[in-house]
mmCIF file of C-alpha atoms in Angstrom:
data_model
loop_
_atom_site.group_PDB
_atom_site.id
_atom_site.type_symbol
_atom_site.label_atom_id
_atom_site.label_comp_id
_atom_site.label_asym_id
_atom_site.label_seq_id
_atom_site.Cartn_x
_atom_site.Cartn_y
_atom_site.Cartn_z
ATOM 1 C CA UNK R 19 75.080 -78.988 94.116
ATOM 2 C CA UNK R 20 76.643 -76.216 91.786
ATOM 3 C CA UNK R 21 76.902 -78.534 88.924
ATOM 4 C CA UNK R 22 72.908 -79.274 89.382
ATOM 5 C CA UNK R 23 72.311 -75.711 89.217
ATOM 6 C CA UNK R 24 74.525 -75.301 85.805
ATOM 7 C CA UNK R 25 72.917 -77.921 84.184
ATOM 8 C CA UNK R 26 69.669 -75.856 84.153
ATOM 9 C CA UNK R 27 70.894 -73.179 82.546
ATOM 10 C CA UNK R 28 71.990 -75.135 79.521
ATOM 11 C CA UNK R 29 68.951 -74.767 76.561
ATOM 12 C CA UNK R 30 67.001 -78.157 75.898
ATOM 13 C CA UNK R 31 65.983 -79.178 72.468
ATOM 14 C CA UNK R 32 62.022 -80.204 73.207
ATOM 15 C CA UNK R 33 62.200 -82.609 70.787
ATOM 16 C CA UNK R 34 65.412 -84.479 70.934
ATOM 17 C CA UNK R 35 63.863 -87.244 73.872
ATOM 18 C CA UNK R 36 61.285 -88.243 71.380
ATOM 19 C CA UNK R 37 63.564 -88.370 68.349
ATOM 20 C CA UNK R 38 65.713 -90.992 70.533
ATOM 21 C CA UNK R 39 62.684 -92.715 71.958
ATOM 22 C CA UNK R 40 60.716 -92.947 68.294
ATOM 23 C CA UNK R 41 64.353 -94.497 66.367
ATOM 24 C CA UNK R 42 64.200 -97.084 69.751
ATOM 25 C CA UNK R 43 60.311 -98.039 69.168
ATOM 26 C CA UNK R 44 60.408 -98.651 65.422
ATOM 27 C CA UNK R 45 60.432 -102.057 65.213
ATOM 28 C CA UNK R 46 57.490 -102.222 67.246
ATOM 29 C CA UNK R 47 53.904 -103.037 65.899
ATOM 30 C CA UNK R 48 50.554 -102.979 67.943
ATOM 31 C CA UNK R 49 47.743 -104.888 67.091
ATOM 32 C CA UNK R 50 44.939 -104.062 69.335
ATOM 33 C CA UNK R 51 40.947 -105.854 69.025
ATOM 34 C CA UNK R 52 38.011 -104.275 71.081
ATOM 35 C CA UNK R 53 35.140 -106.336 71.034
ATOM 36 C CA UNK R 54 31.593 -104.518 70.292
ATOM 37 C CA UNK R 55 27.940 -105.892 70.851
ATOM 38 C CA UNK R 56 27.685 -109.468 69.414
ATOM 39 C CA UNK R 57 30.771 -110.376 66.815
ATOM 40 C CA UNK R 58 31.306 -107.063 65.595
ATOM 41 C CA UNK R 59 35.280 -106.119 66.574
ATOM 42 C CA UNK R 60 37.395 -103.080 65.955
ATOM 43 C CA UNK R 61 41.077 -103.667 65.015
ATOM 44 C CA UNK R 62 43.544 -100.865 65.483
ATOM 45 C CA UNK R 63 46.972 -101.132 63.956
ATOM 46 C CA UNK R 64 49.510 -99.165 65.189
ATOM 47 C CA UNK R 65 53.541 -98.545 64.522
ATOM 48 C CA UNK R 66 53.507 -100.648 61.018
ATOM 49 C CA UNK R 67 55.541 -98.994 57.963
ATOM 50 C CA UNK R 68 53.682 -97.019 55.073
ATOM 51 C CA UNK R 69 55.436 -99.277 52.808
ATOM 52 C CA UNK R 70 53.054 -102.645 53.885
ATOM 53 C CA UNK R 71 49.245 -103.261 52.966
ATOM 54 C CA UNK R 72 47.632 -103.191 56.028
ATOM 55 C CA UNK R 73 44.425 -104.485 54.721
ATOM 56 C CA UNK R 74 46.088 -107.601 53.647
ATOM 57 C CA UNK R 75 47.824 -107.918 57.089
ATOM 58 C CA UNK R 76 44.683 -107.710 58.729
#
């Protein structure tokens, strides 16, 4: 119980979870389609390098 009560005195970096969660997810893309009134779609890309085209992906 004493070692619980240490640990929260110890400072936490805010950011450090989400540095370690973002280098985990980086090989993943997300291609999402919502379909409108008729054939009209939106495509949303998500998690894809600055490096590619994504016009030409799409």
């Amino acid at each position: 119980m004493s070692e619980a009560i240490q640990n929260l005195n110890k400072p936490k970096d805010a950011f450090e979870q989400l540095e370690e969660e973002e280098g985990m997810r980086q090989g993943f893309c997300h291609i999402r389609i919502q379909q409108r009134t008729g054939r009209k779609t939106i495509t949303t890309v998500q998690g894809i390098a600055t490096e590619y085209d994504l016009k030409k992906i799409v």
